[in-house]
């Protein structure tokens, strides 16, 4: 036997298993036979011929397949795949959340299969970590969240690219001229992805809709609706179906209903409202007792279940309120005509009628179909004047309703209803939709009056059905508006952060106790500079209200039962509630829960989309309003902090923009997420959420709906000390100056810019 140990000879089966294991260890990599034979883990196991035989066997058994003329990779169906969703992406990687996992995986860009945020995917876990995080690779895209994107045409003689607006699509889309639909350079369009080759960052697409020139108001608003998958007009068949509905109310229909036409009734709405879907009636029953009717347009009388109009209403689920227009759920013939409770016209309603004493005790209640005749249409401003002066049409009736509403509101907050109020900017627009100024909606007693009686009706309708239990039997299927309790971790973070500002929010053992503590705190900061800041953070700690057939109550309102009954012209869930309420009033049995739960989920999703579209339209107008204010300075406060920069809300207009960390040239800043702050590496300067600042407007990018600010001065919230920042342009000028010139100026008594110390 030689001094050297004999080399171990492996069988073909052992070589096959080793090669197979190697592919499993590198599930997304591709190898040639030569590369495999030279790999550290396989080198010396056998000859190139032996490795090639193992590869051929793996191919024949379906474990691997050719992905190029001489390369092989694992077949996806042989991998241990996990369903997941793409939650985010950067220039270099994806973040993916696998089902059942609390933390995101990191997926390298080359292993991303051209996925986009929101896509449902199949992933495989990789053995190596990246910056302490688990790594994965996307193997299949199961479902694209979005395949259509809004963008601007960049056209050449032979082809075009669509520069997309959405941050969710960071790549331009290639469109051949034949698929451009004759769109011109600079035109706003909707483009659909038709193919996307793996490894190619540029997808192919075709234009499916043209909106007009970028920057045109109508084009931009229609593009926003398209971006969120929302319609902006009705098809001819829908309009025709609405026109065919008879306008006359027959005597036989009136006889089926409770008649309120001789009871004092009126509407109170915004000055620019065109659809009046709720009215109040009031009459004195006896001393200290009032009959108050909350009358809601009976939309379901005109829109029958399963009809063409009903299917359209289901699909839309809600009206959409953009900054300059309303996109209604129902055609104008219904929303502004047949169903609108216009004065001096008999109208069909679904009503909640209450007998109530002067202390707001409900003595009796009644729900059912009615016919009304509104005596007067008030704007909020007109009703407010009547409240303040005690004079004008129906002054006694409005005064009584307001007195009751004030008591109901006080009782509601005492019981734990949370008083969230936040100023939202509105725009004064010219005839072309250009913003001329910013103002804020002021909530006064007339607004609160309507709010309290709508809440009353919604609450009691939900309780009427939800409390109908017989023995152990469950309440019948119904549609509720539910709001879960706050996320405990977020709420504790909120308490901790408030303490940094000197505020104490006491620990509370019950949900109502938490609500009362929040109300106490919000009342304490009312009118102070930090009010908006803490209102934002408190809202972020809250769950989102949704529709559901499973009632858990409404935490924010402190109601055990709550639904949406009062706006069927603009919300489909209210139409469902009307139908279900009448069904149960008629003695009907409980309906299919699963069917209505699906409708609830769809309505909740549509509501979120509509709110996002509304915010996008507001953001666009904010950027447009600021576009002629470049280089101007404004006071504001820090409304948000991320590792990328500071969000600053302007003090006067509430218009928010971003100060990028990369534009803060005076120091390098680290993000302290736990304490909502940035900390300077060299200066140790602390910039915190809520701090007052002065900014200069750098850029207004209408395409991206993005405002960029530059930090000019920062005032520490706790110390009140203000620090002036050298702007990027000042630093650039400083660097241009020669050290010799600076020394000469200093010698002569001058203050050279190059020697100026940054504070």
XYZ file of C-alpha atoms in Angstrom, residues 102-747:
646
model
C -43.684 37.688 10.670
C -40.618 39.142 8.934
C -39.868 39.849 5.292
C -37.346 37.854 3.277
C -34.808 39.577 1.055
C -34.801 38.593 -2.613
C -31.943 39.771 -4.825
C -33.112 41.696 -7.889
C -31.730 39.007 -10.239
C -33.896 36.401 -8.463
C -37.067 38.491 -8.609
C -38.688 37.252 -11.848
C -39.664 40.892 -12.611
C -42.188 40.871 -9.778
C -43.830 44.084 -8.603
C -45.125 45.221 -5.207
C -48.367 43.462 -4.352
C -47.813 40.462 -6.638
C -48.630 36.987 -5.309
C -45.611 34.742 -5.866
C -44.071 31.349 -5.060
C -40.694 31.487 -3.366
C -37.981 29.112 -2.285
C -35.792 29.746 0.759
C -32.044 30.098 0.231
C -29.462 28.930 2.745
C -27.475 32.164 2.896
C -28.559 35.243 4.864
C -28.194 38.835 3.685
C -27.473 41.515 6.286
C -28.897 39.220 8.949
C -32.129 38.585 7.031
C -33.284 35.314 5.529
C -32.992 35.187 1.765
C -35.310 33.728 -0.819
C -35.852 33.580 -4.556
C -39.063 34.101 -6.493
C -39.729 31.065 -8.672
C -43.191 31.823 -10.047
C -45.490 34.813 -10.260
C -48.901 33.472 -9.314
C -50.933 36.649 -9.698
C -50.063 40.158 -10.815
C -51.687 42.806 -8.655
C -51.465 45.379 -11.425
C -50.930 44.970 -15.158
C -52.065 48.439 -16.212
C -50.200 51.640 -15.459
C -50.599 55.330 -16.203
C -47.720 57.181 -17.823
C -46.552 59.728 -20.361
C -45.607 58.861 -23.947
C -41.978 59.396 -24.988
C -42.158 58.748 -28.728
C -39.494 58.353 -31.403
C -39.769 57.577 -35.142
C -39.728 53.768 -34.665
C -41.014 53.038 -31.154
C -42.145 54.606 -27.891
C -41.613 54.244 -24.176
C -44.200 55.008 -21.518
C -42.631 56.718 -18.522
C -44.912 55.470 -15.746
C -46.230 57.620 -12.892
C -46.560 54.823 -10.340
C -43.802 54.129 -7.827
C -44.929 50.508 -7.978
C -43.676 50.307 -11.587
C -40.109 51.662 -11.530
C -39.397 50.745 -15.165
C -40.446 52.363 -18.431
C -42.653 50.247 -20.708
C -41.689 49.637 -24.355
C -44.550 50.074 -26.842
C -44.249 49.422 -30.605
C -45.807 52.180 -32.718
C -48.529 49.779 -33.905
C -49.725 49.439 -30.295
C -49.580 53.148 -29.474
C -53.188 53.940 -30.560
C -51.851 57.070 -32.327
C -50.914 58.640 -28.976
C -48.607 61.647 -29.341
C -45.407 62.510 -27.529
C -46.202 63.981 -24.107
C -49.676 62.463 -23.955
C -51.046 60.818 -20.811
C -52.101 57.215 -21.430
C -53.033 53.945 -19.782
C -50.701 51.131 -20.850
C -51.124 47.392 -20.337
C -48.186 44.975 -20.007
C -48.361 42.311 -22.736
C -45.098 40.430 -22.058
C -42.044 40.640 -19.843
C -39.043 38.456 -20.540
C -37.075 37.187 -17.563
C -33.859 39.164 -17.129
C -35.167 42.122 -19.129
C -36.088 45.121 -16.987
C -38.197 46.646 -19.754
C -41.630 45.078 -20.195
C -43.554 45.275 -23.470
C -46.981 46.860 -23.535
C -49.805 48.413 -25.506
C -51.786 51.598 -24.974
C -55.392 50.856 -23.988
C -56.628 54.370 -23.221
C -55.638 57.937 -24.069
C -56.422 60.805 -21.704
C -54.962 63.875 -23.387
C -51.952 66.090 -22.894
C -50.059 65.632 -19.629
C -50.830 68.577 -17.343
C -54.371 69.062 -18.644
C -56.698 68.917 -15.628
C -59.245 66.499 -17.111
C -56.503 64.262 -18.450
C -54.809 64.123 -15.045
C -58.024 63.415 -13.110
C -59.089 60.684 -15.551
C -55.592 59.221 -15.344
C -55.796 59.084 -11.533
C -59.094 57.207 -11.739
C -57.618 54.775 -14.270
C -54.512 54.280 -12.120
C -56.719 52.986 -9.300
C -58.982 50.982 -11.576
C -61.948 53.310 -11.106
C -64.377 54.318 -13.890
C -65.015 57.929 -14.837
C -68.155 57.557 -16.960
C -71.165 55.280 -17.389
C -71.662 53.051 -20.397
C -74.607 53.964 -22.629
C -76.579 50.889 -21.530
C -76.357 51.978 -17.879
C -77.495 55.515 -18.661
C -80.339 54.132 -20.783
C -81.480 51.843 -17.970
C -81.627 54.811 -15.593
C -83.605 56.902 -18.093
C -86.238 54.157 -18.401
C -87.212 54.347 -14.709
C -90.613 56.080 -14.323
C -90.531 59.393 -12.468
C -94.120 59.384 -11.200
C -94.903 58.036 -7.750
C -98.133 56.071 -7.898
C -100.903 56.366 -5.308
C -100.689 52.626 -4.711
C -97.005 53.045 -3.733
C -97.801 55.935 -1.395
C -100.485 53.839 0.357
C -97.858 51.204 1.222
C -95.832 53.785 3.111
C -96.017 55.927 6.228
C -96.883 59.461 5.130
C -94.638 62.279 6.411
C -95.574 64.847 3.757
C -97.357 67.053 6.313
C -94.537 66.940 8.883
C -91.916 69.714 8.942
C -88.961 68.302 6.991
C -85.740 69.792 5.597
C -82.256 68.904 4.349
C -78.917 70.378 5.461
C -76.016 69.819 3.056
C -72.851 71.468 1.711
C -73.454 74.473 -0.539
C -72.153 72.647 -3.634
C -74.101 69.399 -3.003
C -76.336 68.116 -5.808
C -77.540 64.850 -4.287
C -79.531 65.167 -1.064
C -79.846 61.672 0.358
C -80.889 62.487 3.930
C -83.537 64.723 5.515
C -84.738 65.375 9.060
C -88.312 65.800 10.206
C -89.445 66.982 13.626
C -92.756 67.432 15.403
C -93.698 67.902 19.030
C -95.610 64.944 20.524
C -96.158 66.530 23.937
C -94.212 68.717 26.332
C -90.598 67.575 26.339
C -91.148 64.765 23.815
C -90.334 64.928 20.101
C -90.803 62.697 17.098
C -87.686 62.924 14.959
C -87.452 61.231 11.581
C -84.182 60.454 9.830
C -85.297 60.017 6.221
C -82.961 58.396 3.687
C -83.513 58.195 -0.067
C -85.108 54.840 -0.950
C -82.637 53.946 -3.688
C -83.508 50.241 -3.620
C -87.073 51.040 -4.721
C -85.614 52.191 -8.052
C -82.558 49.911 -8.279
C -83.791 46.343 -8.035
C -81.439 43.574 -6.947
C -79.665 41.855 -9.849
C -80.621 44.530 -12.404
C -78.091 46.147 -14.756
C -78.009 49.257 -12.540
C -77.531 47.136 -9.437
C -74.610 45.217 -10.971
C -72.953 48.524 -11.878
C -73.503 49.820 -8.333
C -72.012 46.601 -6.899
C -68.925 46.972 -9.090
C -68.369 50.632 -8.193
C -69.462 50.159 -4.548
C -68.935 53.842 -3.777
C -68.926 57.319 -5.251
C -65.441 58.771 -5.682
C -64.706 62.323 -4.533
C -61.734 63.824 -6.333
C -60.541 67.318 -5.600
C -62.572 68.875 -8.436
C -65.389 66.413 -9.141
C -67.600 63.599 -7.952
C -67.673 60.313 -9.847
C -71.057 58.941 -8.712
C -71.951 55.333 -7.949
C -75.300 55.818 -9.699
C -76.168 57.723 -12.900
C -77.211 61.342 -12.495
C -80.831 60.496 -13.328
C -80.934 58.674 -9.972
C -78.339 60.442 -7.811
C -79.341 64.021 -8.620
C -82.903 63.358 -9.755
C -85.214 60.537 -8.695
C -83.476 59.790 -5.387
C -82.399 63.303 -4.424
C -84.598 64.721 -1.638
C -85.172 68.063 -3.332
C -87.519 70.589 -1.688
C -91.225 70.718 -2.584
C -91.152 67.304 -4.285
C -92.681 64.114 -2.938
C -89.890 61.562 -2.434
C -89.728 57.918 -1.416
C -87.597 57.191 1.639
C -86.483 54.519 4.054
C -86.734 56.055 7.517
C -85.699 55.638 11.130
C -88.195 57.434 13.367
C -87.583 58.073 17.053
C -89.627 59.423 19.934
C -87.119 61.239 22.103
C -87.378 63.324 25.253
C -85.398 66.446 26.098
C -82.669 64.331 27.749
C -82.193 62.322 24.516
C -83.767 59.159 25.936
C -85.242 57.030 23.146
C -88.851 56.248 24.136
C -89.719 54.342 20.952
C -88.325 53.650 17.492
C -89.756 52.653 14.115
C -88.108 51.622 10.842
C -89.764 51.392 7.470
C -90.595 52.906 4.112
C -92.051 56.414 3.954
C -92.968 59.245 1.630
C -91.812 62.765 2.496
C -91.933 66.290 1.148
C -88.985 68.493 2.080
C -90.020 72.047 2.992
C -86.588 73.645 2.654
C -83.055 72.968 1.524
C -80.486 74.478 3.924
C -76.775 74.774 3.351
C -74.602 74.202 6.428
C -73.855 77.915 6.509
C -77.556 78.852 6.423
C -78.418 76.376 9.183
C -75.481 77.660 11.246
C -76.789 81.208 10.979
C -80.192 80.038 12.249
C -78.480 78.270 15.184
C -76.383 81.318 16.065
C -79.108 83.972 15.662
C -82.205 81.982 16.573
C -83.908 83.570 13.568
C -84.918 82.390 10.125
C -86.933 79.568 8.567
C -87.741 76.766 11.023
C -85.664 78.418 13.730
C -87.511 76.606 16.530
C -87.144 73.191 14.876
C -83.458 73.660 14.057
C -82.817 75.012 17.543
C -84.459 71.950 19.127
C -82.538 69.507 16.932
C -79.270 71.290 17.709
C -79.942 71.250 21.447
C -80.540 67.493 21.312
C -77.498 66.920 19.057
C -75.225 68.781 21.512
C -76.390 66.488 24.340
C -75.986 63.328 22.221
C -72.498 64.382 21.203
C -71.433 65.050 24.795
C -72.826 61.682 25.929
C -71.085 59.896 23.071
C -67.666 61.263 24.006
C -68.305 60.586 27.696
C -69.029 56.981 26.773
C -65.681 56.603 24.970
C -66.190 57.843 21.407
C -62.862 59.247 20.190
C -62.751 62.855 18.990
C -60.432 62.698 15.974
C -60.364 66.002 14.126
C -57.762 66.967 11.571
C -57.697 69.890 9.179
C -57.834 68.817 5.552
C -56.917 71.277 2.810
C -59.472 72.161 0.125
C -58.653 74.072 -3.046
C -60.207 77.076 -4.738
C -60.059 76.208 -8.430
C -60.502 78.292 -11.565
C -62.636 77.166 -14.521
C -59.725 75.036 -15.814
C -59.148 73.293 -12.500
C -56.019 75.266 -11.628
C -55.640 75.771 -7.842
C -55.805 79.437 -6.847
C -55.806 79.057 -3.085
C -56.096 76.698 -0.120
C -58.764 76.729 2.579
C -59.946 74.409 5.335
C -63.354 72.947 6.037
C -64.570 74.178 9.413
C -66.890 71.855 11.337
C -69.551 73.812 13.215
C -72.741 72.986 15.101
C -74.784 72.565 11.918
C -72.329 69.871 10.733
C -72.410 68.171 14.120
C -76.233 68.304 14.154
C -76.481 66.221 10.984
C -73.634 63.958 12.077
C -75.281 63.047 15.393
C -78.664 62.165 13.891
C -77.041 60.081 11.138
C -75.022 58.242 13.805
C -78.228 57.725 15.776
C -79.983 56.107 12.813
C -76.984 53.943 11.866
C -76.516 52.743 15.421
C -80.155 51.854 16.095
C -80.721 50.125 12.751
C -77.692 47.898 13.477
C -78.891 47.202 17.029
C -82.438 46.448 15.833
C -81.165 43.579 13.658
C -78.021 42.580 15.566
C -79.847 42.087 18.863
C -82.568 39.852 17.340
C -81.421 36.603 18.929
C -83.720 33.721 19.848
C -82.251 31.524 22.549
C -78.923 30.204 21.375
C -79.611 31.112 17.764
C -77.344 33.706 16.229
C -78.610 37.066 15.012
C -79.581 37.054 11.316
C -76.927 37.889 8.720
C -76.501 41.644 8.417
C -73.968 44.196 7.152
C -72.060 46.072 9.857
C -69.497 48.840 9.834
C -66.880 47.539 12.253
C -63.775 49.076 13.797
C -61.353 46.969 15.820
C -59.534 48.086 18.956
C -56.070 49.693 18.564
C -53.000 47.619 17.838
C -51.550 47.163 21.329
C -47.901 47.555 20.286
C -48.602 50.687 18.232
C -50.651 52.167 21.060
C -47.867 51.576 23.604
C -45.360 53.159 21.187
C -47.732 56.128 20.937
C -47.864 56.480 24.744
C -44.075 56.292 24.956
C -43.638 58.923 22.261
C -46.154 61.274 23.922
C -44.135 61.020 27.142
C -41.086 62.407 25.304
C -43.126 65.586 24.818
C -44.068 65.749 28.497
C -47.533 64.193 28.153
C -48.768 61.285 30.238
C -51.325 58.899 28.797
C -52.353 56.627 31.642
C -52.474 52.864 31.340
C -56.060 51.662 30.956
C -57.418 48.168 31.517
C -60.506 48.416 29.298
C -61.136 49.496 25.718
C -63.438 52.284 26.897
C -60.757 53.365 29.358
C -58.208 53.647 26.537
C -60.682 55.717 24.529
C -61.321 58.065 27.454
C -57.574 58.511 27.991
C -57.116 59.288 24.296
C -59.929 61.842 24.429
C -58.417 63.479 27.495
C -55.055 63.680 25.743
C -56.486 64.978 22.450
C -58.429 67.624 24.371
C -55.246 68.686 26.170
C -53.329 69.287 22.923
C -56.277 70.969 21.162
C -55.063 74.148 19.475
C -51.405 73.492 20.287
C -48.694 73.210 17.650
C -48.404 69.463 18.189
C -52.141 68.787 17.690
C -51.846 67.681 14.063
C -48.767 65.598 14.808
C -50.412 63.565 17.556
C -53.697 63.291 15.649
C -51.740 61.643 12.804
C -49.917 59.258 15.167
C -53.083 58.380 17.076
C -54.846 57.531 13.821
C -51.895 55.360 12.765
C -52.256 53.358 15.974
C -55.888 52.619 15.110
C -57.303 49.805 13.020
C -59.181 50.642 9.813
C -62.977 50.545 9.729
C -64.386 47.991 7.275
C -67.658 46.310 6.326
C -68.377 42.831 7.638
C -71.183 40.413 8.468
C -69.349 39.619 11.735
C -70.142 42.285 14.288
C -67.385 43.312 16.713
C -68.712 46.812 17.295
C -67.156 50.137 16.360
C -64.296 50.992 18.692
C -63.738 54.574 17.526
C -67.392 55.486 18.078
C -67.740 53.276 21.190
C -70.843 51.607 19.703
C -71.629 47.920 20.225
C -73.641 47.945 16.983
C -73.069 50.154 13.979
C -73.871 50.063 10.272
C -74.157 52.377 7.265
C -77.794 53.136 6.512
C -77.775 56.843 5.666
C -76.043 57.244 2.263
C -77.366 54.722 -0.289
C -76.893 57.160 -3.182
C -73.122 56.978 -2.740
C -72.410 53.686 -0.874
C -73.492 50.195 -1.884
C -73.353 48.764 1.691
C -76.192 51.164 2.596
C -78.258 49.655 -0.225
C -77.546 46.182 1.178
C -78.626 47.363 4.636
C -81.900 48.771 3.256
C -82.720 45.500 1.493
C -81.822 43.339 4.482
C -83.718 45.539 6.916
C -86.886 45.349 4.796
C -86.387 41.590 4.357
C -86.348 41.082 8.133
C -89.197 43.551 8.715
C -91.209 41.362 6.343
C -90.419 38.311 8.484
C -87.745 36.858 6.196
C -85.240 34.244 7.354
C -81.496 34.859 7.670
C -79.774 35.208 4.289
C -76.593 33.647 2.871
C -73.745 34.945 5.054
C -70.945 34.048 2.621
C -72.574 35.958 -0.255
C -72.898 39.137 1.809
C -69.428 38.767 3.324
C -67.948 38.713 -0.190
C -69.877 41.903 -0.986
C -68.582 43.471 2.245
C -64.963 42.672 1.354
C -65.405 44.056 -2.152
C -67.003 47.248 -0.785
C -64.184 47.714 1.737
C -61.559 47.285 -0.987
C -63.339 49.737 -3.285
C -63.624 52.250 -0.465
C -59.865 52.068 0.114
C -59.189 52.543 -3.609
C -61.532 55.532 -3.759
C -59.784 57.118 -0.749
C -56.364 56.548 -2.363
C -57.560 58.142 -5.607
C -58.916 61.118 -3.661
C -55.576 61.552 -1.877
C -53.750 61.288 -5.216
C -55.907 64.076 -6.676
C -55.276 66.256 -3.615
C -51.544 65.539 -3.842
C -51.552 66.502 -7.517
C -53.230 69.831 -6.733
C -50.794 70.438 -3.876
C -47.843 69.996 -6.226
C -49.537 72.097 -8.903
C -50.255 74.850 -6.355
C -46.603 74.884 -5.227
C -45.107 74.643 -8.729
C -44.753 78.443 -9.063
C -43.245 78.787 -5.585
C -39.821 77.241 -6.267
C -37.087 78.795 -4.057
C -39.680 80.364 -1.733
C -39.372 79.691 2.011
C -42.170 78.498 4.330
C -42.623 77.554 7.976
C -43.720 74.027 8.786
C -43.303 71.083 11.111
C -41.929 67.572 10.702
C -44.915 65.283 10.138
C -43.027 62.078 9.360
C -39.527 60.600 9.412
C -38.052 57.697 7.470
C -34.511 56.543 6.756
C -34.787 58.416 3.432
C -35.775 61.780 4.831
C -38.214 64.084 6.569
C -41.830 64.788 5.664
C -42.642 68.418 6.329
C -46.157 69.820 6.526
C -46.388 73.554 5.900
C -47.919 75.499 8.765
C -50.319 77.630 6.738
C -51.517 75.298 3.980
C -50.819 71.797 5.446
C -49.126 70.914 2.138
C -46.647 68.102 2.695
C -43.331 67.568 0.946
C -40.113 65.707 1.606
C -36.641 66.786 2.646
C -34.357 64.035 1.379
C -31.506 62.960 3.657
C -29.178 63.161 0.655
C -30.016 66.878 0.344
C -29.063 67.511 3.990
C -25.450 68.268 3.134
C -24.327 69.658 6.521
C -23.952 66.209 8.147
C -24.615 62.477 7.789
C -27.826 61.469 9.559
C -28.816 58.115 11.022
C -32.462 57.106 11.370
C -33.625 56.223 14.902
C -36.941 54.478 14.160
C -37.829 53.815 17.797
C -37.718 57.515 18.687
C -38.976 58.955 15.373
C -35.835 61.017 14.785
C -32.657 61.574 12.763
C -29.344 61.998 14.575
C -26.317 63.758 13.046
C -23.185 61.586 13.077
C -20.725 64.469 13.654
C -22.879 67.220 15.148
C -25.108 64.842 17.225
C -27.945 67.158 16.196
C -31.342 65.570 16.845
C -34.174 66.242 14.415
C -37.435 64.848 15.770
C -41.029 64.319 14.705
C -42.992 67.466 15.522
C -40.039 69.876 15.386
C -40.649 73.249 13.768
C -38.668 73.914 10.592
C -38.298 76.389 7.775
C -37.982 74.952 4.291
C -37.268 76.125 0.765
C -39.214 74.595 -2.125
C -36.725 72.747 -4.340
C -38.799 70.831 -6.885
C -42.445 70.241 -7.804
C -42.738 67.063 -9.875
C -46.300 66.870 -11.189
C -45.688 63.553 -12.915
C -44.741 61.855 -9.651
C -47.040 64.062 -7.535
C -43.983 64.806 -5.437
C -42.756 67.925 -3.634
C -39.105 68.231 -2.619
C -38.144 70.674 0.110
C -34.757 71.818 1.379
C -34.165 72.379 5.093
C -33.327 76.002 5.865
C -33.748 76.101 9.656
C -34.660 73.696 12.437
C -36.117 74.558 15.834
C -35.738 71.925 18.533
C -39.157 71.229 20.114
C -37.839 70.848 23.667
C -35.132 73.528 23.864
C -36.658 76.056 21.473
C -33.175 76.558 19.996
C -33.156 77.319 16.275
C -30.311 76.145 14.056
C -29.733 77.594 10.607
C -28.682 75.170 7.881
C -26.348 75.836 5.011
C -28.331 74.882 1.922
C -26.860 72.797 -0.872
C -26.290 75.866 -3.034
C -24.544 77.693 -0.182
C -22.277 74.710 0.462
C -21.458 74.509 -3.238
C -20.546 78.192 -3.249
C -18.452 77.614 -0.124
C -16.456 74.850 -1.821
C -15.741 77.020 -4.863
C -13.895 79.582 -2.768
C -10.095 79.075 -2.541
C -8.487 78.649 0.923
C -5.974 81.375 0.044
C -8.745 83.895 -0.607
C -10.474 82.918 2.648
C -7.251 83.397 4.645
C -6.665 86.796 3.005
C -10.203 87.929 3.816
C -9.808 86.788 7.422
C -6.472 88.625 7.710
